[in-house]
Amino acid sequence: MNDENETGNSKGNPKPTPGPGMPPVVPPPPARPPTSSLPVQPPAAPAGPPPKDAPAGAAPAADAPANDSTPEDTPADDTPAAESKQTLLKAGFVVAGLVVLGLLAWWVAALIASGTQQAANQTPAPATTDSASPSAQATRGELPLDGVGALDYQLGDCFENFDPEATESRVVPCTTGHSAQLVAVHRYPESDSYPGIAALREKGREICQGAGLTDAVANYVLMQRNAYPSDTSWEQGDRRVDCYVTADKGNIIMESLIP
């Protein structure tokens, strides 16, 4: 302390001791009140230096809790696994789609093949032209035969008093006198529509030119005639075009004119 009293000085002189019978020396009151004492507080831990980029005078940030774990909504360790799972799912969808497409392609191919096979099995018979050959000639049995219908004429038939416009004729043996012989026949498929008169006439000329005749034709004056269906008879099932060789005068032909 800096205060001095009468019993001593600042230089450390000894205080006088009172003698016997003398009253005790009472020191004078101090020049100022005594200093009060406070309990000693432990010093606070020094704060760390502020971040380099922190502005001057800014309060130090509170320490973040020591937690090394990543928030649950974005797990760092699970991200590759999730991506791998999504990749596998996509690959599975692609493979499944390819399998379905393959099955559809196989099914369509099977349907097409089945339809083609059925069409091949149901293909209508092509139009035919009967050729003049011994196997194709008429086998009527006992002749002559009256009232034979035009749709029942057979290749090689010989006709007495033939009328190409008539619906029936008299069939006779070709070794007897006759005026006409059926030498070629063309049949249209049942599924065909009516081709018209011009097309039928042209088809008749075509089959007559292709008919194979014997050398006996040189013995007669002959003509080639055609018979073909009308639109009405076509609707009734008539599909044939006939070629006849006819004599210019009566029943003068005495032999077959086709082999």
Short mmCIF file of C-alpha atoms in Angstrom, two decimals:
data_model
loop_
_atom_site.label_atom_id
_atom_site.label_comp_id
_atom_site.label_asym_id
_atom_site.label_seq_id
_atom_site.Cartn_x
_atom_site.Cartn_y
_atom_site.Cartn_z
CA MET A 1 0.00 0.00 0.00
CA ASN A 2 1.07 3.57 -0.53
CA ASP A 3 -0.59 4.99 2.56
CA GLU A 4 1.65 6.07 5.48
CA ASN A 5 0.81 6.55 9.22
CA GLU A 6 2.48 7.89 12.27
CA THR A 7 3.80 4.61 13.42
CA GLY A 8 6.11 4.20 10.49
CA ASN A 9 7.26 5.66 7.28
CA SER A 10 7.84 4.57 3.83
CA LYS A 11 11.48 3.98 4.48
CA GLY A 12 10.89 1.21 6.97
CA ASN A 13 11.63 3.02 10.25
CA PRO A 14 10.56 0.98 13.29
CA LYS A 15 7.40 1.89 15.08
CA PRO A 16 7.82 3.22 18.71
CA THR A 17 6.56 0.85 21.27
CA PRO A 18 4.33 2.51 23.97
CA GLY A 19 5.64 2.45 27.41
CA PRO A 20 3.95 0.96 30.44
CA GLY A 21 0.89 2.81 31.58
CA MET A 22 0.60 4.64 28.34
CA PRO A 23 -2.52 4.27 26.25
CA PRO A 24 -2.18 2.30 22.99
CA VAL A 25 -1.46 4.27 19.95
CA VAL A 26 -4.44 4.41 17.66
CA PRO A 27 -3.50 4.86 14.05
CA PRO A 28 -5.20 7.66 12.18
CA PRO A 29 -7.90 6.80 9.68
CA PRO A 30 -6.67 6.00 6.24
CA ALA A 31 -6.58 8.70 3.62
CA ARG A 32 -8.90 6.64 1.36
CA PRO A 33 -11.08 3.58 1.73
CA PRO A 34 -9.39 0.20 1.55
CA THR A 35 -9.50 -1.70 -1.76
CA SER A 36 -12.17 -4.37 -1.86
CA SER A 37 -11.18 -7.85 -2.87
CA LEU A 38 -12.88 -10.13 -5.46
CA PRO A 39 -12.55 -13.82 -5.96
CA VAL A 40 -10.04 -14.75 -8.58
CA GLN A 41 -11.70 -16.07 -11.79
CA PRO A 42 -9.83 -18.49 -14.01
CA PRO A 43 -8.76 -16.84 -17.22
CA ALA A 44 -11.02 -17.49 -20.21
CA ALA A 45 -9.64 -19.66 -22.97
CA PRO A 46 -8.16 -17.45 -25.64
CA ALA A 47 -10.33 -17.25 -28.77
CA GLY A 48 -8.79 -18.57 -31.94
CA PRO A 49 -7.77 -16.19 -34.67
CA PRO A 50 -10.63 -15.12 -36.92
CA PRO A 51 -10.75 -16.55 -40.47
CA LYS A 52 -8.68 -14.71 -43.02
CA ASP A 53 -11.74 -13.72 -45.03
CA ALA A 54 -13.78 -12.69 -41.92
CA PRO A 55 -14.40 -8.96 -41.71
CA ALA A 56 -12.70 -7.00 -38.94
CA GLY A 57 -14.67 -6.84 -35.73
CA ALA A 58 -16.87 -9.80 -36.67
CA ALA A 59 -17.75 -12.08 -33.84
CA PRO A 60 -16.06 -15.46 -33.99
CA ALA A 61 -18.32 -18.15 -35.35
CA ALA A 62 -19.59 -20.70 -32.93
CA ASP A 63 -17.82 -23.98 -33.08
CA ALA A 64 -19.72 -26.52 -35.20
CA PRO A 65 -20.42 -29.77 -33.45
CA ALA A 66 -17.85 -32.40 -34.16
CA ASN A 67 -19.79 -34.69 -36.49
CA ASP A 68 -18.13 -36.32 -39.42
CA SER A 69 -21.29 -38.05 -40.63
CA THR A 70 -22.96 -36.90 -43.85
CA PRO A 71 -26.62 -35.82 -43.65
CA GLU A 72 -28.97 -38.76 -44.13
CA ASP A 73 -30.77 -37.30 -47.13
CA THR A 74 -27.62 -37.34 -49.28
CA PRO A 75 -25.50 -40.31 -48.20
CA ALA A 76 -22.16 -39.95 -49.92
CA ASP A 77 -21.34 -43.63 -49.63
CA ASP A 78 -24.73 -44.82 -51.04
CA THR A 79 -24.73 -42.71 -54.26
CA PRO A 80 -22.75 -45.19 -56.44
CA ALA A 81 -24.98 -48.04 -55.27
CA ALA A 82 -28.13 -46.10 -56.17
CA GLU A 83 -26.76 -45.25 -59.62
CA SER A 84 -25.81 -48.88 -60.17
CA LYS A 85 -29.31 -49.99 -59.19
CA GLN A 86 -30.89 -47.53 -61.63
CA THR A 87 -28.55 -48.72 -64.40
CA LEU A 88 -29.53 -52.34 -63.76
CA LEU A 89 -33.23 -51.42 -63.83
CA LYS A 90 -32.81 -49.61 -67.16
CA ALA A 91 -30.90 -52.53 -68.61
CA GLY A 92 -33.65 -54.88 -67.45
CA PHE A 93 -36.33 -52.78 -69.15
CA VAL A 94 -34.30 -52.71 -72.38
CA VAL A 95 -33.82 -56.48 -72.37
CA ALA A 96 -37.51 -57.05 -71.64
CA GLY A 97 -38.47 -54.74 -74.50
CA LEU A 98 -36.17 -56.57 -76.91
CA VAL A 99 -37.67 -59.90 -75.87
CA VAL A 100 -41.21 -58.61 -76.44
CA LEU A 101 -40.26 -57.21 -79.86
CA GLY A 102 -38.66 -60.51 -80.80
CA LEU A 103 -41.79 -62.42 -79.82
CA LEU A 104 -43.98 -60.02 -81.81
CA ALA A 105 -41.73 -60.36 -84.88
CA TRP A 106 -41.83 -64.16 -84.60
CA TRP A 107 -45.62 -64.10 -84.25
CA VAL A 108 -46.06 -61.84 -87.30
CA ALA A 109 -43.70 -64.01 -89.36
CA ALA A 110 -45.63 -67.11 -88.32
CA LEU A 111 -48.92 -65.50 -89.35
CA ILE A 112 -47.51 -64.47 -92.72
CA ALA A 113 -46.09 -67.93 -93.33
CA SER A 114 -49.39 -69.53 -92.35
CA GLY A 115 -51.35 -67.21 -94.63
CA THR A 116 -48.97 -67.87 -97.51
CA GLN A 117 -49.30 -71.62 -97.02
CA GLN A 118 -53.09 -71.39 -96.94
CA ALA A 119 -53.08 -69.22 -100.05
CA ALA A 120 -50.87 -71.74 -101.80
CA ASN A 121 -53.20 -74.55 -100.81
CA GLN A 122 -56.23 -72.62 -102.02
CA THR A 123 -54.77 -71.27 -105.25
CA PRO A 124 -57.42 -71.68 -107.91
CA ALA A 125 -56.61 -73.89 -110.81
CA PRO A 126 -55.19 -71.89 -113.72
CA ALA A 127 -57.08 -71.50 -116.92
CA THR A 128 -56.55 -74.52 -119.14
CA THR A 129 -56.66 -75.11 -122.83
CA ASP A 130 -57.53 -78.65 -123.86
CA SER A 131 -55.08 -79.86 -126.48
CA ALA A 132 -56.00 -82.00 -129.42
CA SER A 133 -54.66 -85.41 -128.48
CA PRO A 134 -56.10 -88.93 -128.56
CA SER A 135 -56.40 -88.98 -124.75
CA ALA A 136 -58.41 -85.75 -124.86
CA GLN A 137 -60.90 -86.86 -127.47
CA ALA A 138 -64.47 -87.63 -126.60
CA THR A 139 -65.43 -90.97 -125.18
CA ARG A 140 -69.18 -90.81 -125.56
CA GLY A 141 -69.97 -94.44 -125.73
CA GLU A 142 -72.53 -95.44 -128.28
CA LEU A 143 -73.11 -92.76 -130.93
CA PRO A 144 -74.97 -90.95 -132.39
CA LEU A 145 -76.26 -89.05 -129.40
CA ASP A 146 -78.94 -86.39 -129.63
CA GLY A 147 -79.60 -83.40 -127.40
CA VAL A 148 -76.06 -82.90 -126.04
CA GLY A 149 -75.86 -79.50 -124.31
CA ALA A 150 -73.22 -76.96 -125.29
CA LEU A 151 -71.60 -77.04 -121.83
CA ASP A 152 -71.25 -80.82 -122.20
CA TYR A 153 -69.35 -80.75 -125.47
CA GLN A 154 -66.06 -82.62 -125.28
CA LEU A 155 -62.85 -82.03 -127.14
CA GLY A 156 -62.93 -84.05 -130.39
CA ASP A 157 -66.74 -84.26 -130.64
CA CYS A 158 -68.07 -84.31 -134.22
CA PHE A 159 -71.45 -82.70 -134.89
CA GLU A 160 -74.05 -83.34 -137.54
CA ASN A 161 -75.78 -80.24 -138.96
CA PHE A 162 -73.89 -78.09 -136.50
CA ASP A 163 -75.31 -74.70 -135.44
CA PRO A 164 -72.87 -72.73 -133.25
CA GLU A 165 -75.74 -70.63 -131.90
CA ALA A 166 -77.76 -73.63 -130.72
CA THR A 167 -77.76 -74.70 -127.07
CA GLU A 168 -77.53 -78.40 -127.99
CA SER A 169 -76.40 -80.56 -130.90
CA ARG A 170 -76.30 -84.10 -132.29
CA VAL A 171 -73.00 -85.82 -131.66
CA VAL A 172 -72.01 -88.47 -134.26
CA PRO A 173 -69.00 -90.69 -134.89
CA CYS A 174 -66.28 -88.73 -136.67
CA THR A 175 -66.08 -91.49 -139.34
CA THR A 176 -69.58 -90.58 -140.49
CA GLY A 177 -70.63 -87.41 -142.25
CA HIS A 178 -70.51 -84.32 -140.04
CA SER A 179 -70.22 -80.59 -140.51
CA ALA A 180 -68.10 -79.54 -137.53
CA GLN A 181 -65.65 -80.76 -134.93
CA LEU A 182 -64.57 -79.26 -131.58
CA VAL A 183 -60.75 -78.94 -131.84
CA ALA A 184 -59.76 -76.67 -128.85
CA VAL A 185 -61.25 -75.58 -125.52
CA HIS A 186 -60.14 -72.88 -123.02
CA ARG A 187 -61.65 -72.65 -119.54
CA TYR A 188 -61.43 -69.52 -117.37
CA PRO A 189 -61.06 -69.91 -113.58
CA GLU A 190 -64.28 -69.78 -111.60
CA SER A 191 -63.00 -66.76 -109.64
CA ASP A 192 -62.50 -64.59 -112.73
CA SER A 193 -64.89 -61.79 -113.55
CA TYR A 194 -66.48 -61.49 -116.97
CA PRO A 195 -63.72 -60.28 -119.34
CA GLY A 196 -65.99 -58.83 -122.02
CA ILE A 197 -66.80 -59.79 -125.60
CA ALA A 198 -63.60 -58.40 -127.15
CA ALA A 199 -61.34 -60.33 -124.78
CA LEU A 200 -63.33 -63.52 -125.28
CA ARG A 201 -63.19 -63.17 -129.06
CA GLU A 202 -59.42 -62.67 -128.93
CA LYS A 203 -59.01 -65.71 -126.69
CA GLY A 204 -61.04 -67.77 -129.21
CA ARG A 205 -58.75 -66.77 -132.07
CA GLU A 206 -55.72 -67.58 -129.93
CA ILE A 207 -56.79 -71.14 -129.13
CA CYS A 208 -57.84 -71.79 -132.72
CA GLN A 209 -54.39 -70.81 -133.96
CA GLY A 210 -52.85 -73.14 -131.41
CA ALA A 211 -55.02 -76.12 -132.27
CA GLY A 212 -53.08 -79.01 -133.77
CA LEU A 213 -54.85 -80.27 -136.89
CA THR A 214 -54.01 -83.20 -139.15
CA ASP A 215 -53.14 -83.04 -142.82
CA ALA A 216 -56.74 -84.05 -143.62
CA VAL A 217 -57.77 -80.43 -143.46
CA ALA A 218 -56.37 -80.08 -146.98
CA ASN A 219 -59.20 -82.28 -148.26
CA TYR A 220 -61.91 -79.78 -147.32
CA VAL A 221 -62.82 -76.14 -147.46
CA LEU A 222 -62.98 -75.32 -143.76
CA MET A 223 -63.49 -72.36 -141.45
CA GLN A 224 -62.69 -71.80 -137.81
CA ARG A 225 -65.48 -70.61 -135.54
CA ASN A 226 -65.54 -69.63 -131.90
CA ALA A 227 -68.15 -69.90 -129.20
CA TYR A 228 -67.81 -68.02 -125.89
CA PRO A 229 -70.10 -67.18 -122.97
CA SER A 230 -72.33 -64.17 -122.70
CA ASP A 231 -72.45 -62.18 -119.49
CA THR A 232 -75.63 -64.06 -118.56
CA SER A 233 -74.19 -67.53 -119.13
CA TRP A 234 -71.00 -66.43 -117.33
CA GLU A 235 -73.08 -65.70 -114.24
CA GLN A 236 -74.53 -69.19 -114.58
CA GLY A 237 -71.05 -70.76 -114.49
CA ASP A 238 -70.10 -70.89 -118.18
CA ARG A 239 -66.32 -70.30 -118.38
CA ARG A 240 -65.38 -72.03 -121.63
CA VAL A 241 -64.27 -70.70 -124.99
CA ASP A 242 -64.57 -73.25 -127.85
CA CYS A 243 -62.89 -73.46 -131.22
CA TYR A 244 -64.66 -75.41 -134.01
CA VAL A 245 -63.61 -76.38 -137.50
CA THR A 246 -66.68 -76.25 -139.77
CA ALA A 247 -67.33 -77.24 -143.38
CA ASP A 248 -68.63 -74.71 -145.83
CA LYS A 249 -71.27 -77.11 -147.24
CA GLY A 250 -73.19 -79.65 -145.14
CA ASN A 251 -71.98 -82.88 -143.55
CA ILE A 252 -69.07 -83.55 -145.87
CA ILE A 253 -66.30 -84.22 -143.36
CA MET A 254 -65.72 -87.96 -143.02
CA GLU A 255 -62.83 -88.13 -140.55
CA SER A 256 -61.38 -86.57 -137.42
CA LEU A 257 -59.27 -83.48 -138.06
CA ILE A 258 -57.24 -83.72 -134.81
CA PRO A 259 -54.75 -86.43 -133.90
#
